[in-house]
mmCIF file of C-alpha atoms in Angstrom:
data_model
loop_
_atom_site.group_PDB
_atom_site.id
_atom_site.type_symbol
_atom_site.label_atom_id
_atom_site.label_comp_id
_atom_site.label_asym_id
_atom_site.label_seq_id
_atom_site.Cartn_x
_atom_site.Cartn_y
_atom_site.Cartn_z
ATOM 1 C CA MET U 1 -6.059 109.872 -19.033
ATOM 2 C CA HIS U 2 -9.365 111.901 -18.677
ATOM 3 C CA VAL U 3 -11.923 109.422 -17.816
ATOM 4 C CA PRO U 4 -15.409 109.611 -19.601
ATOM 5 C CA ASP U 5 -18.238 109.593 -17.479
ATOM 6 C CA GLY U 6 -19.359 105.042 -17.715
ATOM 7 C CA PHE U 7 -16.030 103.965 -17.218
ATOM 8 C CA ILE U 8 -16.231 103.593 -13.446
ATOM 9 C CA ASP U 9 -19.886 103.389 -11.845
ATOM 10 C CA ALA U 10 -21.479 105.003 -9.915
ATOM 11 C CA PRO U 11 -20.670 104.146 -5.820
ATOM 12 C CA THR U 12 -17.018 103.848 -6.935
ATOM 13 C CA SER U 13 -17.472 107.514 -8.643
ATOM 14 C CA ALA U 14 -19.393 108.543 -5.139
ATOM 15 C CA VAL U 15 -16.548 107.489 -2.882
ATOM 16 C CA THR U 16 -13.482 108.812 -5.328
ATOM 17 C CA GLY U 17 -16.034 111.940 -5.157
ATOM 18 C CA VAL U 18 -15.769 111.952 -1.220
ATOM 19 C CA VAL U 19 -12.215 111.713 -1.097
ATOM 20 C CA ALA U 20 -11.535 114.323 -3.352
ATOM 21 C CA ALA U 21 -13.329 116.117 -1.661
ATOM 22 C CA GLY U 22 -11.660 115.673 1.512
ATOM 23 C CA ALA U 23 -8.062 116.649 -0.303
ATOM 24 C CA LEU U 24 -9.362 119.292 -1.710
ATOM 25 C CA ALA U 25 -10.426 120.724 2.222
ATOM 26 C CA VAL U 26 -7.161 119.143 2.933
ATOM 27 C CA SER U 27 -5.696 120.716 0.653
ATOM 28 C CA LEU U 28 -6.888 124.691 0.933
ATOM 29 C CA ARG U 29 -5.952 124.464 4.358
ATOM 30 C CA GLY U 30 -2.700 123.621 2.903
ATOM 31 C CA ALA U 31 -2.583 125.988 0.163
ATOM 32 C CA ARG U 32 -2.967 129.482 2.450
ATOM 33 C CA ARG U 33 1.188 128.298 4.077
ATOM 34 C CA GLU U 34 2.188 127.653 0.780
ATOM 35 C CA LEU U 35 1.096 131.382 -0.894
ATOM 36 C CA ASP U 36 2.064 134.644 0.502
ATOM 37 C CA GLU U 37 1.966 137.766 -1.917
ATOM 38 C CA ARG U 38 4.519 136.353 -4.490
ATOM 39 C CA THR U 39 3.626 133.084 -5.160
ATOM 40 C CA ALA U 40 -0.560 133.854 -5.449
ATOM 41 C CA PRO U 41 -0.208 134.994 -8.694
ATOM 42 C CA LEU U 42 2.151 132.271 -9.705
ATOM 43 C CA ALA U 43 0.066 130.083 -8.854
ATOM 44 C CA GLY U 44 -2.930 130.984 -11.184
ATOM 45 C CA LEU U 45 -0.536 130.847 -14.245
ATOM 46 C CA VAL U 46 0.418 127.648 -13.396
ATOM 47 C CA ALA U 47 -3.266 126.451 -14.021
ATOM 48 C CA ALA U 48 -3.132 128.124 -17.259
ATOM 49 C CA PHE U 49 -0.087 126.842 -18.430
ATOM 50 C CA ILE U 50 -0.773 122.981 -17.812
ATOM 51 C CA PHE U 51 -4.155 123.275 -19.203
ATOM 52 C CA ALA U 52 -2.069 124.545 -22.282
ATOM 53 C CA VAL U 53 0.030 122.437 -22.547
ATOM 54 C CA GLN U 54 -2.658 119.002 -21.714
ATOM 55 C CA MET U 55 -3.756 120.418 -25.504
ATOM 56 C CA LEU U 56 -0.216 119.081 -26.910
ATOM 57 C CA ASN U 57 -0.443 115.655 -27.316
ATOM 58 C CA PHE U 58 2.767 114.644 -28.095
ATOM 59 C CA PRO U 59 3.496 110.773 -30.027
ATOM 60 C CA VAL U 60 4.744 108.081 -27.193
ATOM 61 C CA ALA U 61 3.326 104.686 -29.446
ATOM 62 C CA ALA U 62 1.895 103.241 -32.810
ATOM 63 C CA GLY U 63 -0.729 105.400 -32.558
ATOM 64 C CA THR U 64 -1.052 106.886 -29.236
ATOM 65 C CA SER U 65 -0.218 110.215 -28.015
ATOM 66 C CA GLY U 66 0.027 111.138 -24.555
ATOM 67 C CA HIS U 67 0.109 114.843 -23.093
ATOM 68 C CA LEU U 68 1.411 116.376 -19.502
ATOM 69 C CA LEU U 69 -0.654 115.612 -16.295
ATOM 70 C CA GLY U 70 0.868 118.498 -14.785
ATOM 71 C CA GLY U 71 1.030 117.053 -10.770
ATOM 72 C CA ALA U 72 4.603 116.915 -11.023
ATOM 73 C CA LEU U 73 5.255 120.133 -12.222
ATOM 74 C CA ALA U 74 2.866 122.022 -9.964
ATOM 75 C CA ALA U 75 4.041 120.369 -6.810
ATOM 76 C CA ILE U 76 7.014 121.608 -7.437
ATOM 77 C CA LEU U 77 6.569 125.335 -8.317
ATOM 78 C CA VAL U 78 4.207 125.865 -6.059
ATOM 79 C CA GLY U 79 3.436 123.612 -3.051
ATOM 80 C CA PRO U 80 1.644 120.221 -3.296
ATOM 81 C CA CYS U 81 -1.081 121.358 -1.457
ATOM 82 C CA THR U 82 -1.424 124.427 -3.920
ATOM 83 C CA ALA U 83 -0.359 121.823 -7.105
ATOM 84 C CA VAL U 84 -3.841 119.595 -5.889
ATOM 85 C CA LEU U 85 -5.719 123.168 -6.606
ATOM 86 C CA CYS U 86 -4.227 124.134 -9.796
ATOM 87 C CA VAL U 87 -4.921 120.587 -11.370
ATOM 88 C CA SER U 88 -8.130 120.684 -10.112
ATOM 89 C CA VAL U 89 -9.275 123.747 -11.693
ATOM 90 C CA VAL U 90 -7.713 122.768 -14.719
ATOM 91 C CA LEU U 91 -10.124 119.416 -14.812
ATOM 92 C CA LEU U 92 -12.849 121.000 -13.437
ATOM 93 C CA MET U 93 -12.716 123.332 -16.545
ATOM 94 C CA GLN U 94 -12.096 121.176 -18.848
ATOM 95 C CA GLY U 95 -15.493 119.065 -18.300
ATOM 96 C CA VAL U 96 -17.606 121.459 -17.763
ATOM 97 C CA LEU U 97 -16.381 124.039 -20.339
ATOM 98 C CA PHE U 98 -14.909 121.428 -23.102
ATOM 99 C CA ALA U 99 -16.293 117.947 -22.043
ATOM 100 C CA ASP U 100 -12.701 116.726 -22.020
ATOM 101 C CA GLY U 101 -13.169 114.042 -18.387
ATOM 102 C CA GLY U 102 -16.789 113.305 -17.182
ATOM 103 C CA LEU U 103 -18.698 115.044 -14.880
ATOM 104 C CA THR U 104 -19.930 112.032 -12.414
ATOM 105 C CA ALA U 105 -16.137 110.893 -13.127
ATOM 106 C CA LEU U 106 -14.776 114.174 -11.484
ATOM 107 C CA GLY U 107 -14.118 112.506 -8.108
ATOM 108 C CA VAL U 108 -12.226 109.522 -10.200
ATOM 109 C CA ASN U 109 -10.015 112.643 -12.442
ATOM 110 C CA ILE U 110 -9.116 114.188 -9.594
ATOM 111 C CA THR U 111 -8.323 111.488 -7.283
ATOM 112 C CA ASP U 112 -6.441 110.118 -9.803
ATOM 113 C CA MET U 113 -4.309 113.177 -11.777
ATOM 114 C CA ALA U 114 -4.331 115.921 -9.429
ATOM 115 C CA ILE U 115 -4.293 113.746 -5.770
ATOM 116 C CA THR U 116 -2.385 110.537 -7.049
ATOM 117 C CA THR U 117 0.537 112.518 -9.375
ATOM 118 C CA THR U 118 0.951 115.233 -6.997
ATOM 119 C CA VAL U 119 1.169 113.488 -3.682
ATOM 120 C CA VAL U 120 3.170 111.190 -5.419
ATOM 121 C CA SER U 121 5.652 113.286 -7.384
ATOM 122 C CA TYR U 122 6.326 115.762 -4.408
ATOM 123 C CA ALA U 123 7.594 112.258 -2.032
ATOM 124 C CA VAL U 124 9.718 111.753 -4.671
ATOM 125 C CA PHE U 125 11.629 114.743 -5.350
ATOM 126 C CA ARG U 126 11.942 115.591 -1.718
ATOM 127 C CA ALA U 127 13.755 111.609 -1.584
ATOM 128 C CA LEU U 128 15.708 112.553 -3.574
ATOM 129 C CA LEU U 129 16.762 116.276 -2.926
ATOM 130 C CA ALA U 130 17.902 114.558 0.673
ATOM 131 C CA VAL U 131 20.401 112.889 -1.424
ATOM 132 C CA LEU U 132 21.525 114.717 -4.393
ATOM 133 C CA PRO U 133 23.860 117.910 -3.670
ATOM 134 C CA ARG U 134 22.440 120.974 -2.882
ATOM 135 C CA LYS U 135 22.470 122.268 -6.411
ATOM 136 C CA ARG U 136 20.458 124.200 -8.353
ATOM 137 C CA ARG U 137 20.652 121.100 -10.738
ATOM 138 C CA SER U 138 19.471 118.561 -8.088
ATOM 139 C CA VAL U 139 16.718 120.352 -8.361
ATOM 140 C CA THR U 140 16.257 120.343 -11.822
ATOM 141 C CA VAL U 141 17.424 116.301 -12.047
ATOM 142 C CA ALA U 142 14.776 115.609 -9.223
ATOM 143 C CA SER U 143 11.580 116.571 -11.182
ATOM 144 C CA PHE U 144 12.482 114.658 -14.046
ATOM 145 C CA VAL U 145 12.789 111.709 -11.891
ATOM 146 C CA ALA U 146 9.373 112.548 -10.164
ATOM 147 C CA ALA U 147 7.369 113.862 -13.028
ATOM 148 C CA LEU U 148 8.910 110.417 -14.541
ATOM 149 C CA VAL U 149 7.168 108.471 -11.823
ATOM 150 C CA SER U 150 3.964 109.887 -11.316
ATOM 151 C CA VAL U 151 1.856 108.709 -14.626
ATOM 152 C CA PRO U 152 2.618 105.534 -14.365
ATOM 153 C CA ALA U 153 1.676 106.201 -10.732
ATOM 154 C CA ALA U 154 -1.517 107.334 -12.159
ATOM 155 C CA ALA U 155 -2.069 104.517 -14.244
ATOM 156 C CA VAL U 156 -1.687 102.126 -11.317
ATOM 157 C CA VAL U 157 -4.153 104.010 -9.586
ATOM 158 C CA PHE U 158 -6.993 103.816 -12.306
ATOM 159 C CA THR U 159 -6.044 99.952 -13.017
ATOM 160 C CA LEU U 160 -6.968 100.177 -9.492
ATOM 161 C CA ILE U 161 -10.062 102.158 -8.871
ATOM 162 C CA TYR U 162 -11.464 100.147 -12.441
ATOM 163 C CA ALA U 163 -10.659 96.915 -10.754
ATOM 164 C CA ILE U 164 -13.250 97.581 -8.441
ATOM 165 C CA GLY U 165 -15.781 99.410 -10.176
ATOM 166 C CA GLY U 166 -15.307 98.782 -13.732
ATOM 167 C CA THR U 167 -18.503 98.605 -15.445
ATOM 168 C CA THR U 168 -16.685 96.135 -18.048
ATOM 169 C CA ASP U 169 -15.875 92.866 -17.846
ATOM 170 C CA VAL U 170 -11.766 92.892 -18.689
ATOM 171 C CA SER U 171 -8.819 91.015 -17.216
ATOM 172 C CA ILE U 172 -7.568 93.429 -14.926
ATOM 173 C CA GLY U 173 -3.574 91.775 -15.370
ATOM 174 C CA LYS U 174 -5.258 92.838 -18.818
ATOM 175 C CA VAL U 175 -5.699 96.830 -18.268
ATOM 176 C CA ALA U 176 -2.697 96.918 -15.567
ATOM 177 C CA THR U 177 -0.186 95.557 -18.667
ATOM 178 C CA ALA U 178 -1.485 98.370 -20.955
ATOM 179 C CA MET U 179 -1.835 101.216 -18.906
ATOM 180 C CA ILE U 180 1.385 101.398 -16.913
ATOM 181 C CA GLY U 181 3.607 100.082 -20.458
ATOM 182 C CA VAL U 182 1.848 103.068 -22.148
ATOM 183 C CA HIS U 183 1.817 105.602 -19.294
ATOM 184 C CA VAL U 184 5.341 104.441 -18.637
ATOM 185 C CA LEU U 185 6.657 106.209 -21.956
ATOM 186 C CA ILE U 186 4.315 109.070 -21.236
ATOM 187 C CA GLY U 187 6.171 109.368 -18.246
ATOM 188 C CA ILE U 188 9.466 110.137 -20.049
ATOM 189 C CA GLY U 189 7.596 112.782 -21.942
ATOM 190 C CA GLU U 190 6.041 114.514 -18.858
ATOM 191 C CA ALA U 191 9.257 114.153 -17.495
ATOM 192 C CA VAL U 192 10.806 116.436 -20.081
ATOM 193 C CA ILE U 193 8.187 119.249 -20.373
ATOM 194 C CA THR U 194 8.434 119.304 -16.410
ATOM 195 C CA ALA U 195 12.059 119.287 -16.292
ATOM 196 C CA LEU U 196 12.831 121.938 -18.332
ATOM 197 C CA THR U 197 9.833 124.423 -17.555
ATOM 198 C CA VAL U 198 11.664 123.772 -13.786
ATOM 199 C CA GLY U 199 14.838 124.621 -15.521
ATOM 200 C CA ALA U 200 13.502 127.871 -16.954
ATOM 201 C CA VAL U 201 11.805 129.115 -13.770
ATOM 202 C CA ILE U 202 14.651 128.292 -11.118
ATOM 203 C CA ALA U 203 17.610 130.008 -13.550
ATOM 204 C CA VAL U 204 15.301 133.875 -13.626
ATOM 205 C CA ARG U 205 13.325 133.888 -10.489
ATOM 206 C CA PRO U 206 14.356 130.481 -7.843
ATOM 207 C CA ASP U 207 13.170 132.526 -5.084
ATOM 208 C CA LEU U 208 9.561 131.410 -6.628
ATOM 209 C CA VAL U 209 10.799 127.329 -6.985
ATOM 210 C CA HIS U 210 8.614 126.010 -4.363
ATOM 211 C CA GLY U 211 11.145 123.237 -4.293
ATOM 212 C CA ALA U 212 13.681 125.322 -4.443
ATOM 213 C CA ARG U 213 13.732 126.591 -1.017
ATOM 214 C CA GLY U 214 16.464 125.620 1.170
ATOM 215 C CA LEU U 215 18.456 125.188 -1.365
ATOM 216 C CA ARG U 216 21.479 126.956 0.430
ATOM 217 C CA ARG U 217 23.066 125.319 2.984
ATOM 218 C CA ARG U 218 23.155 127.191 5.731
ATOM 219 C CA LEU U 219 26.900 128.402 7.164
ATOM 220 C CA GLN U 220 28.117 126.712 10.321
ATOM 221 C CA LEU U 221 30.774 127.744 12.754
ATOM 222 C CA ARG U 222 33.008 125.532 15.219
ATOM 223 C CA VAL U 223 32.250 126.248 18.969
ATOM 224 C CA ASN U 224 33.547 124.367 21.231
ATOM 225 C CA GLY U 225 34.474 121.742 19.059
ATOM 226 C CA ASP U 226 30.502 121.638 17.813
ATOM 227 C CA LEU U 227 28.536 122.471 14.025
ATOM 228 C CA VAL U 228 26.177 124.997 15.269
ATOM 229 C CA ASP U 229 24.288 127.606 12.732
ATOM 230 C CA ALA U 230 25.595 131.303 11.705
ATOM 231 C CA PRO U 231 23.774 134.006 11.878
ATOM 232 C CA ALA U 232 21.644 134.306 8.840
ATOM 233 C CA LEU U 233 22.746 137.409 6.718
ATOM 234 C CA ALA U 234 20.165 137.169 4.380
ATOM 235 C CA PRO U 235 17.041 134.834 4.274
ATOM 236 C CA PRO U 236 17.948 131.291 4.158
ATOM 237 C CA THR U 237 14.870 130.859 1.086
ATOM 238 C CA VAL U 238 16.226 132.533 -1.044
ATOM 239 C CA PRO U 239 19.071 131.132 -3.330
ATOM 240 C CA ALA U 240 19.717 133.743 -6.045
ATOM 241 C CA ALA U 241 19.022 137.308 -6.419
ATOM 242 C CA PRO U 242 16.271 137.592 -9.290
ATOM 243 C CA ARG U 243 17.359 138.902 -12.512
ATOM 244 C CA THR U 244 13.009 138.614 -13.747
ATOM 245 C CA SER U 245 10.480 141.182 -12.524
ATOM 246 C CA ARG U 246 7.338 138.530 -10.977
ATOM 247 C CA ARG U 247 5.277 140.349 -13.368
ATOM 248 C CA THR U 248 7.788 140.161 -16.093
ATOM 249 C CA LEU U 249 7.630 136.469 -15.628
ATOM 250 C CA TRP U 250 3.998 136.107 -15.373
ATOM 251 C CA VAL U 251 3.488 138.160 -18.588
ATOM 252 C CA THR U 252 5.794 136.125 -20.218
ATOM 253 C CA GLY U 253 3.984 132.306 -18.632
ATOM 254 C CA LEU U 254 0.922 133.776 -20.041
ATOM 255 C CA VAL U 255 1.924 134.257 -23.925
ATOM 256 C CA THR U 256 3.270 131.065 -23.761
ATOM 257 C CA SER U 257 0.855 129.695 -22.700
ATOM 258 C CA LEU U 258 -1.987 131.536 -25.273
ATOM 259 C CA VAL U 259 0.295 131.116 -27.452
ATOM 260 C CA LEU U 260 0.469 127.188 -26.870
ATOM 261 C CA ALA U 261 -2.658 126.700 -26.273
ATOM 262 C CA GLY U 262 -3.695 129.170 -29.195
ATOM 263 C CA PHE U 263 -0.962 127.588 -31.727
ATOM 264 C CA VAL U 264 0.892 125.310 -31.171
ATOM 265 C CA SER U 265 -1.947 122.878 -30.242
ATOM 266 C CA PHE U 266 -2.873 122.473 -33.764
ATOM 267 C CA TYR U 267 -0.059 120.185 -34.542
ATOM 268 C CA ALA U 268 -0.139 117.972 -31.893
ATOM 269 C CA SER U 269 -0.782 114.791 -32.263
ATOM 270 C CA ALA U 270 -4.816 113.769 -33.129
ATOM 271 C CA ASN U 271 -3.748 109.818 -32.259
ATOM 272 C CA PRO U 272 -5.796 108.813 -28.609
ATOM 273 C CA ASP U 273 -4.059 109.749 -25.558
ATOM 274 C CA GLY U 274 -3.042 106.405 -24.075
ATOM 275 C CA LEU U 275 -6.257 105.967 -21.510
ATOM 276 C CA GLU U 276 -8.221 106.168 -24.857
ATOM 277 C CA LYS U 277 -6.348 103.418 -26.700
ATOM 278 C CA VAL U 278 -6.606 101.477 -23.962
ATOM 279 C CA ALA U 279 -9.836 101.201 -23.485
ATOM 280 C CA HIS U 280 -10.532 100.845 -27.329
ATOM 281 C CA ASP U 281 -7.990 97.944 -27.393
ATOM 282 C CA LYS U 282 -9.406 96.029 -24.324
ATOM 283 C CA GLY U 283 -13.036 97.144 -24.618
ATOM 284 C CA ILE U 284 -13.031 99.402 -21.355
ATOM 285 C CA ASP U 285 -15.242 101.908 -23.343
ATOM 286 C CA LYS U 286 -18.273 99.411 -24.249
ATOM 287 C CA LYS U 287 -20.309 101.445 -21.676
ATOM 288 C CA GLU U 288 -19.024 105.072 -22.020
ATOM 289 C CA GLU U 289 -22.045 107.633 -21.609
ATOM 290 C CA LYS U 290 -22.783 110.731 -23.659
ATOM 291 C CA HIS U 291 -20.950 113.427 -22.025
ATOM 292 C CA ALA U 292 -23.162 116.392 -19.675
ATOM 293 C CA SER U 293 -21.385 118.918 -21.207
ATOM 294 C CA ALA U 294 -21.072 117.398 -25.028
ATOM 295 C CA GLY U 295 -23.652 120.896 -26.054
ATOM 296 C CA SER U 296 -21.036 123.004 -25.121
ATOM 297 C CA PRO U 297 -20.268 125.800 -27.587
ATOM 298 C CA LEU U 298 -16.091 124.772 -26.713
ATOM 299 C CA ALA U 299 -16.790 121.250 -26.524
ATOM 300 C CA ASP U 300 -14.236 118.901 -28.210
ATOM 301 C CA TYR U 301 -11.438 122.119 -28.204
ATOM 302 C CA GLY U 302 -13.687 123.590 -30.800
ATOM 303 C CA VAL U 303 -15.926 126.401 -30.525
ATOM 304 C CA LYS U 304 -19.114 125.881 -31.710
ATOM 305 C CA ASP U 305 -19.960 127.340 -35.539
ATOM 306 C CA VAL U 306 -15.908 128.985 -36.238
ATOM 307 C CA SER U 307 -15.649 126.150 -39.636
ATOM 308 C CA ASP U 308 -12.022 126.615 -39.361
ATOM 309 C CA ALA U 309 -10.418 124.138 -37.694
ATOM 310 C CA ARG U 310 -7.246 126.041 -36.583
ATOM 311 C CA LEU U 311 -9.376 129.299 -35.802
ATOM 312 C CA SER U 312 -12.048 126.940 -34.058
ATOM 313 C CA GLY U 313 -9.586 125.360 -32.049
ATOM 314 C CA GLY U 314 -7.224 128.349 -31.493
ATOM 315 C CA LEU U 315 -10.100 129.934 -30.250
ATOM 316 C CA ALA U 316 -10.761 127.516 -27.921
ATOM 317 C CA GLY U 317 -7.464 126.997 -26.584
ATOM 318 C CA VAL U 318 -7.320 130.862 -25.606
ATOM 319 C CA ILE U 319 -10.625 130.595 -24.286
ATOM 320 C CA GLY U 320 -9.563 128.119 -21.887
ATOM 321 C CA VAL U 321 -6.649 129.770 -21.084
ATOM 322 C CA GLY U 322 -8.062 132.578 -20.029
ATOM 323 C CA VAL U 323 -10.474 131.348 -18.426
ATOM 324 C CA THR U 324 -8.258 129.234 -16.009
ATOM 325 C CA VAL U 325 -5.881 131.649 -14.979
ATOM 326 C CA VAL U 326 -9.328 134.026 -13.731
ATOM 327 C CA ALA U 327 -10.179 131.330 -11.816
ATOM 328 C CA GLY U 328 -7.432 129.857 -10.789
ATOM 329 C CA SER U 329 -6.348 133.374 -9.260
ATOM 330 C CA ALA U 330 -9.206 134.388 -7.927
ATOM 331 C CA VAL U 331 -9.046 130.622 -5.731
ATOM 332 C CA PHE U 332 -5.451 131.580 -4.533
ATOM 333 C CA TRP U 333 -5.782 135.466 -4.257
ATOM 334 C CA ALA U 334 -9.063 134.503 -1.995
ATOM 335 C CA LEU U 335 -6.609 131.912 -0.319
ATOM 336 C CA ARG U 336 -3.476 134.229 0.257
ATOM 337 C CA ARG U 337 -6.726 137.358 1.550
ATOM 338 C CA ARG U 338 -7.795 134.296 3.968
ATOM 339 C CA ARG U 339 -3.973 133.528 5.046
ATOM 340 C CA ASP U 340 -3.801 137.990 5.319
ATOM 341 C CA ALA U 341 -6.591 137.518 7.748
ATOM 342 C CA ASP U 342 -5.906 134.966 9.654
ATOM 343 C CA ALA U 343 -2.322 136.551 10.678
ATOM 344 C CA SER U 344 -3.613 139.898 11.512
ATOM 345 C CA PRO U 345 -3.108 141.881 14.981
ATOM 346 C CA VAL U 346 -6.630 140.877 16.085
ATOM 347 C CA ASN U 347 -6.758 137.965 15.528
ATOM 348 C CA THR U 348 -3.381 136.683 16.483
ATOM 349 C CA GLY U 349 -4.553 138.631 19.394
ATOM 350 C CA VAL U 350 -0.740 141.089 19.319
#
């Protein structure tokens, strides 16, 4: 669903850029509350993992493929505000280095792929957790449904943006039908990847999963006929003792991301993704513009002057994971430092 340059006119792109900038500003403030010394390194890793898995297009229909968007996964693992930043970092790296997603359309892509997927998925996730049993399995089930809903929601938002500022004269009804239809199928893949990943992390470090915080109910005692919370003997946000160190989890996640991007991506579907297919079939791409980063040494996920396709794509994937984890970690480390500075005795008046 990476929107290229030329699909949306300049005024609409500018407006979505303002919306994206505002959302990023809010997310920067919110992420300072979500991140701490335990979860900040995980956030950078989540960004790198999303980049890697987005290289793994999977077939969803005749001649069409899909890939992870990642908003639901990031929101559940590290929190909604941090998730918007994670996906935005990925989109920025893809646009600048790999010519994937237009630079003038960056606001459109952040609004659609980062903000919409995160807001919708996290709202659905929290609504489901409010009615499901407070168990780890419920987190996995809720993550599946939330991810499934988030993808067609993003397709709806793209259709609305196109209705306002599309550069070609195509029936909005046809665009909506085609976009939502194919992205419901892509949403199934998104849901499976999200649920499996959340389930894997929650199995070894539930205390690091943002969506699993407060999973256990506080013990209640009856006092004078009323139920009251018993004094907590342990922090209620830690569902279980960790079985894997944070360093081990981080290294395992990074190695997994490198393997996916550097090796497994070679076997991904070569079919166009949902938006590409719809754009070609319906004529949305008639005014597509050449990407400003088309001359990048990593354009189209290949290393320039490396003739072997497998080696070229693998090196590009590894470089992409490395750059994304460094950029993401730098952002979240800075936010954590800012949070620590704001909480210092000098700033709190202690």
